[in-house]
Every structure is written in C-alpha cells, then in structure tokens.
Amino acid sequence: MRRQASIDEIVAEAWELSRSNGLGNFSMRELGDRVGMRAQSLYSYFASKLEIFDAMFLQGNEQLLETMRIALDAMEDEGDPVATSVTIVDTFVRFCTSDPIRYQLLFQRTVPGFVPSEHSYAVAQEAYDLSVGPLRALGIDDPQLDLCTAVVAGLVAQQISNDPGGDRWVRLTQQATSMLLREFLPDVLSHTHSTRSTT
Amino acid sequence: MRRQASIDEIVAEAWELSRSNGLGNFSMRELGDRVGMRAQSLYSYFASKLEIFDAMFLQGNEQLLETMRIALDAMEDEGDPVATSVTIVDTFVRFCTSDPIRYQLLFQRTVPGFVPSEHSYAVAQEAYDLSVGPLRALGIDDPQLDLCTAVVAGLVAQQISNDPGGDRWVRLTQQATSMLLREFLPDVLSHTHSTRSTT
DNA sequence: GTCTATAATCTGATAGAC
DNA sequence: GTCTATCAGATTATAGAC
C-alpha cells in the first residue's frame, strides 16, 4: 500500500526533525517540505500534529519491545536469571541512550498536550512488563524495584545530559546492577561480576 | 530601586507561567499581561526572551546554593562526614523534586536556544561543587562520584515523572545513599543507617 | 519606561477545486 | 490525495511618540 509508505516516511522525517530541532519543534510546513508535500496534505494521513506524536510514540515502543524480545531470547538458553537481569538492564540503558529524543518522547512528559492513544499505551505497558520481568523473576518487587528503575533512569539521564554520544555513565551499568542485586539478594551472589570498586 | 522590583516580578511570573504551561511555553504577551504591562515594555528590562530564562536559571541556582549552604551549616557542628553526606543528598533530592520546572531548567537541556551566561554558569558550578563536597571529603571521587550522581538524578527523575507531588522515590533516598556508601566505603560503615532491606 | 503601531513571519488547520 | 487559497490567529521584536 502506497499510503502506508507515505505514513512511514512522514513519521521518519518527524523523528529526523525532532532530533535536529528538539522534540516536537517542527512545523507542519517544515515536515511537509521534507516529504515533498504541502503541509496541508499531511492532514490526509494524520488528523492533527498530535496524532503524529502518537505514531512516533507507538513506533518507539515497538522498537523497545523488539529490542527486549531479542535480548531475552538470546539469554533464554543459559537459564541464569542473574545474568539475564544484568543483560536486560544493559540492553535497556543502551536502547535509551542511543536515541535521546526517542527516550524523551517515550519516558518524559515533554510534549505539551500529547496523550498516548489506548493502543500505543498498551504497547508501552507491554514493553515495560517485559523489561522488568527478569528482575521480578528474581523476587525483586515493588519497593525494591523502584530503586532499580531509579538507578537505571539515572544512568540514562546523566549519560544523555552530560556526555551525549559517549559512554561515561553507560559503562557503569554493570557495576550499578551488581550493586543493586547485592543490596536485594545478598545470598544469591558470590561468584559473578566482581565489578566492585577495590578499596 | 523600582526597576529591580519590576525585574523580580517579571521573573516570578515567568516561573508561574512555566509551572502552569510547561517550561518556556509562554508568550511575551502573556507575561506582560501578568505583570500589568504590554509585551513590548518587557524589552526595557530584558533584551530578549532568552535573557529571561537566564535570569530564571540564575535565580534557581542561587536558591540551590542557599539551600545547600544552610544544610551544610547545620551539619557542621556534628563533624560526621557520613551523616553530612546523607543529609546533603536528601536535601538535594528534596530541592529538585519540590519544583520540577526549576529542576528541568537547571539540570536538563530543554529550552531550545538557551545557553547560560557566564555569570549564571559560575553560580551553577559553585552550587554543584558545594553539593558534592561532602562526598569528595569522604574520598569518593570521579568514577564513583558518577554513579552517585546517577542514582540521585534517577531518584529525582522517577519521582517527578511517575509520582509528581508524592514521595514514592524521595523516601528511598536514605537507602540509596547507604547503598552507595557501602559500595564505596565498606569499612567506614558498621554503626549507622541500617536502612538495608532485611532478608 | 510605557505606550501605540506595526513589521515580518510563523502557526495549525479547513474548504474546495481537480 | 494533492493542490491552491485562506482563515484566524499567534509569535518575537523594533520604531518612535509621549
């Protein structure tokens, strides 16, 4: 269907413009120019500018879902829940920091007026559940899980704000995860990941 | 000086508008209305809209500096560097979460085109140095300090995004700080803050 | 220092021809 | 489905009278 191809191109250019101008800082005219269309013609595909954000939000969450599925499938063989958790956290941090604008749309409230549609929100929920699954499987639940999500969010936030494109915080991910697992499951760990700082 | 009073009022209303509309999402007209002035008259006080953001940025960092100074003065008597660190982290987290818009301006890159002036930036630097001082005094330095700032940033980010106005993540601050100090200074701690999750 | 007037431009969105 | 034409308004900022 040619229609779908046009929609995909519009969304792709909306990402591109958001990456160069800041999330959402593009006009319908600008977007139309990019896809070789008048601004008004965009309304054949999206009823409003906010609907474009929803398409971006959905796509970003589908990418997250896919990324986490692949990482989980790869770890399934081993059957080591600790290693799986470490990998999944690392995968998540890399996913987030690799595209700050996507991270901003998916996890921060920064586009005024944007509310995800029901379908988009369901996909986001699914991706979240899949991401925290391995930690839950280890018995880490709500109060402790909050500290885990905070640490992960912090690594991402610092990486994006203070070393965009680098790995100054990303490379601390394993140490951070080890620290959390030691905090919550002191018995489980004696063998793996001695990333602890030597005194 | 009446001029200074007008400047203060303009900045105060700019904060107010940012809190209700989102950071920076106000027009000069709107701002002028609030202070009983035409939009054009604002240009007698600020050469551009971006200059208003700089005044806000400066004010926010002065507030941070003052807050940290008070907290540090209060802890000076005790002379317990561990307790001081715990308190200072807690103070910082509360300062940040108590005003999400201020946090956004001070610590995230979200206003397109805004770059702090030299003077504002110097104040920001001073506030940062004062905030991390107690951790540095404990011997926690650059690689470890990065993990500390990440954890703090994460608590703030999660609190603001997922429980604005609440304390779901703020109340984890002490546990998080204990965990970090145990990670980096395992010998120093045997007496204090047994906030560790019981097995 | 505040005003009116206005420049110069951008905004999202709709109507209707083809 | 794309276009032209246009609405109805917004935007930051400047010029110059008072």
Coordinates of C-alpha atoms (C1' of nucleotides) in Angstrom, one line a residue:
Chain A
M1 CA 0.0 0.0 0.0
R2 CA 1.4 3.4 -1.0
R3 CA -0.5 5.0 1.8
Q4 CA 1.5 3.1 4.4
A5 CA 4.7 4.1 2.7
S6 CA 3.8 7.8 2.9
I7 CA 2.8 7.4 6.6
D8 CA 6.2 5.7 7.3
E9 CA 8.1 8.5 5.6
I10 CA 6.2 11.2 7.4
V11 CA 7.0 9.6 10.8
A12 CA 10.6 9.0 9.8
E13 CA 11.0 12.7 8.9
A14 CA 9.2 13.8 12.1
W15 CA 11.9 11.9 14.0
E16 CA 14.6 13.4 12.0
L17 CA 13.3 16.9 12.5
S18 CA 12.9 16.3 16.2
R19 CA 16.4 15.1 16.5
S20 CA 17.8 18.3 14.9
N21 CA 15.3 20.9 16.3
G22 CA 14.3 19.4 19.6
L23 CA 11.4 17.1 20.2
G24 CA 8.3 18.5 18.5
N25 CA 10.0 21.7 17.4
F26 CA 8.9 21.4 13.8
S27 CA 6.0 22.9 11.9
M28 CA 3.7 21.1 9.6
R29 CA 5.1 23.2 6.7
E30 CA 8.7 22.0 7.6
L31 CA 7.6 18.4 7.8
G32 CA 5.7 18.7 4.5
D33 CA 8.7 20.1 2.8
R34 CA 10.8 17.2 3.9
V35 CA 8.4 14.6 2.4
G36 CA 7.8 16.6 -0.7
M37 CA 4.3 17.6 0.1
R38 CA 2.4 20.7 1.1
A39 CA 1.7 21.0 4.8
Q40 CA -2.0 20.7 4.2
S41 CA -1.6 17.3 2.5
L42 CA -0.3 15.8 5.7
Y43 CA -3.8 16.1 7.1
S44 CA -4.8 13.3 4.7
Y45 CA -2.6 11.0 6.8
F46 CA -2.9 12.5 10.3
A47 CA -5.8 14.3 11.7
S48 CA -3.6 16.6 13.7
K49 CA 0.0 17.2 14.7
L50 CA -0.5 15.4 18.0
E51 CA -1.5 12.3 16.1
I52 CA 2.0 12.3 14.5
F53 CA 3.4 12.2 18.0
D54 CA 1.3 9.2 18.8
A55 CA 2.6 7.4 15.8
M56 CA 6.2 8.2 16.9
F57 CA 5.4 7.1 20.4
L58 CA 4.0 3.8 19.2
Q59 CA 6.9 3.2 16.9
G60 CA 9.5 3.9 19.6
N61 CA 7.7 1.5 22.0
E62 CA 7.6 -1.2 19.3
Q63 CA 11.3 -0.8 18.8
L64 CA 11.8 -1.2 22.6
L65 CA 9.6 -4.3 22.7
E66 CA 11.5 -5.8 19.8
T67 CA 14.9 -5.0 21.3
M68 CA 14.0 -6.5 24.6
R69 CA 12.5 -9.6 23.0
I70 CA 15.7 -10.3 21.1
A71 CA 17.8 -9.8 24.2
L72 CA 15.6 -12.1 26.2
D73 CA 15.5 -14.8 23.5
A74 CA 19.3 -14.8 23.4
M75 CA 19.5 -15.3 27.2
E76 CA 16.8 -17.9 27.4
D77 CA 19.2 -20.8 26.7
E78 CA 21.5 -20.1 29.7
G79 CA 18.8 -20.1 32.3
D80 CA 20.8 -17.9 34.6
P81 CA 18.3 -15.3 35.9
V82 CA 21.1 -13.1 37.4
A83 CA 23.0 -12.9 34.1
T84 CA 19.7 -12.3 32.3
S85 CA 18.9 -9.3 34.6
V86 CA 22.3 -7.8 34.1
T87 CA 22.0 -8.1 30.3
I88 CA 18.5 -6.8 30.2
V89 CA 19.4 -3.7 32.2
D90 CA 22.4 -3.1 29.9
T91 CA 20.2 -3.5 26.8
F92 CA 17.7 -1.1 28.2
V93 CA 20.3 1.5 29.1
R94 CA 21.9 1.3 25.6
F95 CA 18.5 1.5 23.9
C96 CA 17.6 4.6 25.8
T97 CA 20.9 6.5 25.4
S98 CA 21.3 5.6 21.8
D99 CA 18.5 8.0 20.9
P100 CA 17.9 10.7 23.4
I101 CA 14.9 12.2 21.6
R102 CA 13.2 8.9 21.5
Y103 CA 13.9 8.5 25.2
Q104 CA 12.4 11.9 25.8
L105 CA 9.2 11.1 24.0
L106 CA 8.8 7.6 25.5
F107 CA 9.7 8.3 29.1
Q108 CA 9.4 12.0 29.9
R109 CA 6.4 14.3 29.8
T110 CA 7.7 17.0 27.5
V111 CA 5.3 17.4 24.5
P112 CA 2.5 19.7 25.7
G113 CA -0.9 18.2 25.1
F114 CA 0.3 14.8 24.0
V115 CA -1.5 11.9 25.5
P116 CA -0.9 8.4 24.1
S117 CA -3.8 6.6 22.5
E118 CA -5.1 3.5 24.1
H119 CA -3.3 1.2 21.7
S120 CA 0.1 3.0 22.0
Y121 CA -0.2 2.9 25.7
A122 CA -0.9 -0.8 25.7
V123 CA 2.3 -1.4 23.7
A124 CA 4.3 0.8 26.1
Q125 CA 2.9 -1.2 29.1
E126 CA 3.9 -4.5 27.4
A127 CA 7.4 -3.3 26.8
Y128 CA 7.7 -2.2 30.4
D129 CA 6.4 -5.5 31.7
L130 CA 8.9 -7.4 29.6
S131 CA 11.8 -5.2 30.7
V132 CA 11.2 -5.7 34.4
G133 CA 10.3 -9.3 34.0
P134 CA 13.8 -10.7 34.8
L135 CA 14.1 -8.6 38.0
R136 CA 10.6 -9.8 39.1
A137 CA 11.6 -13.3 38.4
L138 CA 14.5 -12.9 40.9
G139 CA 11.9 -11.9 43.5
I140 CA 12.6 -8.2 43.3
D141 CA 9.3 -6.5 43.6
D142 CA 7.7 -3.1 44.1
P143 CA 9.6 -1.2 46.8
Q144 CA 13.0 -2.6 45.7
L145 CA 12.0 -2.4 42.0
D146 CA 11.5 1.4 42.4
L147 CA 15.1 1.8 43.4
C148 CA 16.2 -0.3 40.5
T149 CA 14.2 1.8 38.0
A150 CA 15.6 4.9 39.6
V151 CA 19.2 3.8 39.2
V152 CA 18.6 2.8 35.6
A153 CA 16.8 6.1 34.9
G154 CA 19.6 8.0 36.5
L155 CA 22.3 6.4 34.4
V156 CA 20.4 7.2 31.3
A157 CA 19.6 10.8 32.4
Q158 CA 23.2 11.5 33.3
Q159 CA 24.6 10.0 30.1
I160 CA 22.2 12.0 27.9
S161 CA 22.6 15.3 29.7
N162 CA 26.3 15.3 30.5
D163 CA 28.0 13.1 28.0
P164 CA 25.8 12.7 24.9
G165 CA 27.2 10.2 22.5
G166 CA 29.8 9.0 25.0
D167 CA 29.7 6.1 27.5
R168 CA 30.8 7.7 30.7
W169 CA 27.7 6.5 32.5
V170 CA 26.7 3.6 30.3
R171 CA 29.9 1.8 31.2
L172 CA 28.8 2.0 34.9
T173 CA 25.7 -0.1 34.2
Q174 CA 27.1 -3.5 35.2
Q175 CA 28.5 -2.2 38.4
A176 CA 25.2 -0.5 39.2
T177 CA 23.3 -3.7 38.6
S178 CA 25.7 -5.7 40.7
M179 CA 25.3 -3.3 43.5
L180 CA 21.5 -3.5 43.3
L181 CA 21.5 -7.3 43.2
R182 CA 23.9 -7.4 46.2
E183 CA 21.6 -5.0 48.0
F184 CA 18.5 -7.1 47.5
L185 CA 19.8 -10.6 47.0
P186 CA 23.0 -10.8 49.1
D187 CA 22.9 -14.6 49.2
V188 CA 22.5 -15.3 45.5
L189 CA 25.8 -13.6 44.6
S190 CA 29.2 -14.9 45.5
H191 CA 30.5 -16.0 42.1
T192 CA 29.7 -13.4 39.4
H193 CA 30.6 -9.9 38.4
S194 CA 33.2 -8.6 40.8
T195 CA 32.9 -5.1 39.3
R196 CA 33.0 -3.8 42.8
S197 CA 35.5 -0.9 43.4
T198 CA 38.6 -2.1 45.1
T199 CA 39.5 -0.1 48.2
Chain B
M1 CA 15.1 50.7 43.1
R2 CA 11.7 50.3 41.4
R3 CA 13.4 48.8 38.3
Q4 CA 14.7 45.9 40.4
A5 CA 11.2 45.3 41.7
S6 CA 9.8 45.1 38.2
I7 CA 12.5 42.7 37.1
D8 CA 11.8 40.5 40.1
E9 CA 8.1 40.5 39.3
I10 CA 8.7 39.6 35.7
V11 CA 10.9 36.7 36.7
A12 CA 8.4 35.5 39.3
E13 CA 5.6 35.5 36.8
A14 CA 7.8 33.7 34.2
W15 CA 8.2 30.9 36.7
E16 CA 4.5 30.9 37.4
L17 CA 3.6 30.6 33.8
S18 CA 6.2 28.0 33.2
R19 CA 4.8 25.9 36.0
S20 CA 1.3 26.0 34.5
N21 CA 2.1 25.9 30.8
G22 CA 5.3 24.0 30.7
L23 CA 8.8 25.4 30.9
G24 CA 9.1 28.3 28.4
N25 CA 5.6 27.8 27.0
F26 CA 4.5 31.4 27.5
S27 CA 4.5 34.3 25.2
M28 CA 5.8 37.8 25.9
R29 CA 2.2 39.0 25.6
E30 CA 1.0 36.5 28.3
L31 CA 3.9 37.5 30.5
G32 CA 3.2 41.2 30.0
D33 CA -0.4 40.8 30.9
R34 CA 0.5 39.1 34.2
V35 CA 2.7 42.0 35.3
G36 CA 0.3 44.6 34.1
M37 CA 2.4 45.7 31.1
R38 CA 2.4 45.5 27.3
A39 CA 4.6 42.8 26.0
Q40 CA 6.8 45.4 24.3
S41 CA 7.6 47.1 27.6
L42 CA 9.3 43.9 28.8
Y43 CA 12.1 44.7 26.4
S44 CA 13.0 47.6 28.7
Y45 CA 14.1 45.0 31.2
F46 CA 15.2 42.1 29.1
A47 CA 16.8 42.3 25.7
S48 CA 15.1 39.1 24.6
K49 CA 13.0 36.2 25.8
L50 CA 16.1 34.1 26.3
E51 CA 17.5 36.7 28.7
I52 CA 14.5 36.0 30.9
F53 CA 15.4 32.3 31.0
D54 CA 18.9 33.3 32.1
A55 CA 17.5 35.3 35.0
M56 CA 15.4 32.3 36.0
F57 CA 18.4 30.0 35.7
L58 CA 20.5 32.3 37.9
Q59 CA 17.8 32.6 40.5
G60 CA 17.2 28.8 40.6
N61 CA 20.9 28.2 41.2
E62 CA 21.1 30.9 43.8
Q63 CA 18.3 29.1 45.6
L64 CA 20.1 25.8 45.4
L65 CA 23.3 27.4 46.7
E66 CA 21.5 28.9 49.6
T67 CA 19.7 25.7 50.4
M68 CA 22.9 23.7 50.4
R69 CA 24.7 26.3 52.5
I70 CA 22.0 26.2 55.1
A71 CA 22.1 22.4 55.2
L72 CA 25.9 22.3 55.4
D73 CA 26.0 24.9 58.2
A74 CA 23.5 22.9 60.2
M75 CA 25.7 19.7 59.9
E76 CA 29.0 21.4 60.6
D77 CA 28.7 21.1 64.4
E78 CA 28.4 17.3 64.3
G79 CA 31.5 16.7 62.3
D80 CA 30.2 13.4 61.0
P81 CA 31.1 13.3 57.3
V82 CA 28.9 10.2 56.6
A83 CA 25.8 11.8 58.2
T84 CA 26.6 15.1 56.4
S85 CA 26.6 13.2 53.1
V86 CA 23.3 11.5 53.8
T87 CA 21.7 14.8 54.7
I88 CA 23.1 16.7 51.8
V89 CA 21.9 14.1 49.3
D90 CA 18.5 14.2 50.9
T91 CA 18.4 18.0 50.8
F92 CA 19.4 18.0 47.2
V93 CA 16.7 15.4 46.2
R94 CA 14.0 17.4 48.1
F95 CA 15.1 20.6 46.5
C96 CA 14.9 19.1 43.0
T97 CA 11.6 17.3 43.4
S98 CA 9.9 20.2 45.2
D99 CA 9.9 22.2 41.9
P100 CA 10.0 20.1 38.7
I101 CA 10.1 23.0 36.4
R102 CA 13.0 24.5 38.2
Y103 CA 14.8 21.2 38.0
Q104 CA 14.1 21.0 34.3
L105 CA 15.6 24.4 33.7
L106 CA 18.6 23.9 36.0
F107 CA 19.6 20.3 35.0
Q108 CA 18.1 19.4 31.7
R109 CA 18.6 20.8 28.2
T110 CA 15.0 21.5 27.3
V111 CA 14.7 25.2 26.3
P112 CA 15.8 25.5 22.7
G113 CA 18.5 28.1 22.2
F114 CA 19.1 28.8 25.8
V115 CA 22.7 29.0 26.9
P116 CA 23.5 30.3 30.4
S117 CA 25.5 33.5 30.6
E118 CA 29.0 33.3 32.1
H119 CA 27.9 34.6 35.5
S120 CA 24.9 32.2 35.8
Y121 CA 27.1 29.3 34.8
A122 CA 29.6 30.2 37.5
V123 CA 26.9 30.2 40.2
A124 CA 25.7 26.8 38.9
Q125 CA 29.2 25.5 39.1
E126 CA 29.6 26.8 42.7
A127 CA 26.3 25.1 43.7
Y128 CA 27.4 21.8 42.2
D129 CA 30.8 21.9 43.9
L130 CA 29.2 22.7 47.2
S131 CA 26.7 19.8 46.8
V132 CA 29.3 17.1 46.0
G133 CA 31.8 18.5 48.6
P134 CA 30.8 16.1 51.4
L135 CA 31.1 13.0 49.1
R136 CA 34.5 14.2 47.9
A137 CA 35.5 14.7 51.6
L138 CA 34.8 11.0 52.1
G139 CA 37.2 10.2 49.4
I140 CA 34.6 9.4 46.8
D141 CA 35.9 10.8 43.5
D142 CA 35.3 10.8 39.8
P143 CA 34.5 7.3 38.7
Q144 CA 32.5 6.5 41.9
L145 CA 31.0 10.0 42.0
D146 CA 29.4 9.4 38.6
L147 CA 27.4 6.5 40.0
C148 CA 26.4 8.6 42.9
T149 CA 25.1 11.5 40.8
A150 CA 23.3 9.0 38.6
V151 CA 21.5 7.5 41.5
V152 CA 20.5 10.9 42.8
A153 CA 19.4 12.0 39.3
G154 CA 17.4 8.8 38.9
L155 CA 15.5 9.2 42.2
V156 CA 14.6 12.8 41.1
A157 CA 13.7 11.8 37.6
Q158 CA 11.4 8.9 38.7
Q159 CA 9.8 11.0 41.4
I160 CA 9.0 13.8 39.0
S161 CA 7.8 11.6 36.1
N162 CA 5.9 9.0 37.9
D163 CA 4.7 10.3 41.2
P164 CA 4.7 14.1 41.0
G165 CA 3.9 15.7 44.3
G166 CA 4.3 12.4 46.1
D167 CA 7.3 10.8 47.9
R168 CA 7.4 7.2 46.4
W169 CA 11.0 7.7 45.3
V170 CA 12.1 10.5 47.6
R171 CA 11.6 8.2 50.6
L172 CA 14.2 5.8 49.1
T173 CA 16.9 8.4 49.2
Q174 CA 18.4 7.3 52.5
Q175 CA 18.5 3.7 51.5
A176 CA 20.1 4.6 48.2
T177 CA 22.8 6.7 49.9
S178 CA 23.5 4.0 52.3
M179 CA 23.9 1.5 49.5
L180 CA 26.3 3.8 47.7
L181 CA 28.4 4.4 50.8
R182 CA 28.5 0.7 51.5
E183 CA 29.6 0.2 47.9
F184 CA 32.5 2.6 48.1
L185 CA 33.4 2.7 51.7
P186 CA 32.7 -0.8 53.1
D187 CA 34.9 -0.3 56.2
V188 CA 33.5 3.1 57.3
L189 CA 30.1 1.8 58.0
S190 CA 29.1 -0.6 60.6
H191 CA 27.1 1.5 63.0
T192 CA 24.8 3.9 61.1
H193 CA 21.7 3.8 58.9
S194 CA 20.6 0.1 58.8
T195 CA 18.1 1.0 56.2
R196 CA 19.1 -2.1 54.3
S197 CA 16.3 -4.4 53.3
T198 CA 16.1 -7.2 55.6
T199 CA 16.3 -10.6 54.0
Chain C
dG1 C1' 9.6 53.5 31.0
dT2 C1' 5.4 52.8 29.0
dC3 C1' 2.7 53.3 25.3
dT4 C1' 0.7 52.6 20.1
dA5 C1' 1.6 50.9 15.9
dT6 C1' 3.5 47.7 13.2
dA7 C1' 6.9 44.9 10.9
dA8 C1' 7.7 40.4 9.4
dT9 C1' 6.9 35.9 10.0
dC10 C1' 5.2 31.8 11.6
dT11 C1' 1.4 28.7 13.4
dG12 C1' -2.2 24.6 12.9
dA13 C1' -5.9 23.8 10.4
dT14 C1' -10.0 24.0 6.9
dA15 C1' -12.6 24.4 2.2
dG16 C1' -13.0 23.1 -2.1
dA17 C1' -11.1 22.5 -7.0
dC18 C1' -9.1 18.9 -9.6
Chain D
dG1 C1' -4.7 12.5 -2.3
dT2 C1' -2.6 16.6 -3.6
dC3 C1' -3.1 21.0 -4.7
dT4 C1' -4.2 26.5 -4.0
dA5 C1' -6.2 29.7 -1.3
dT6 C1' -7.1 31.2 3.0
dC7 C1' -8.5 31.6 7.9
dA8 C1' -7.7 33.3 12.2
dG9 C1' -4.5 33.8 14.9
dA10 C1' 0.0 33.5 17.1
dT11 C1' 5.0 34.9 17.6
dT12 C1' 9.3 38.0 18.8
dA13 C1' 10.9 42.2 18.2
dT14 C1' 11.6 47.3 16.7
dA15 C1' 10.4 52.4 15.9
dG16 C1' 9.0 56.3 17.7
dA17 C1' 5.6 59.3 20.3
dC18 C1' 4.9 60.9 25.0

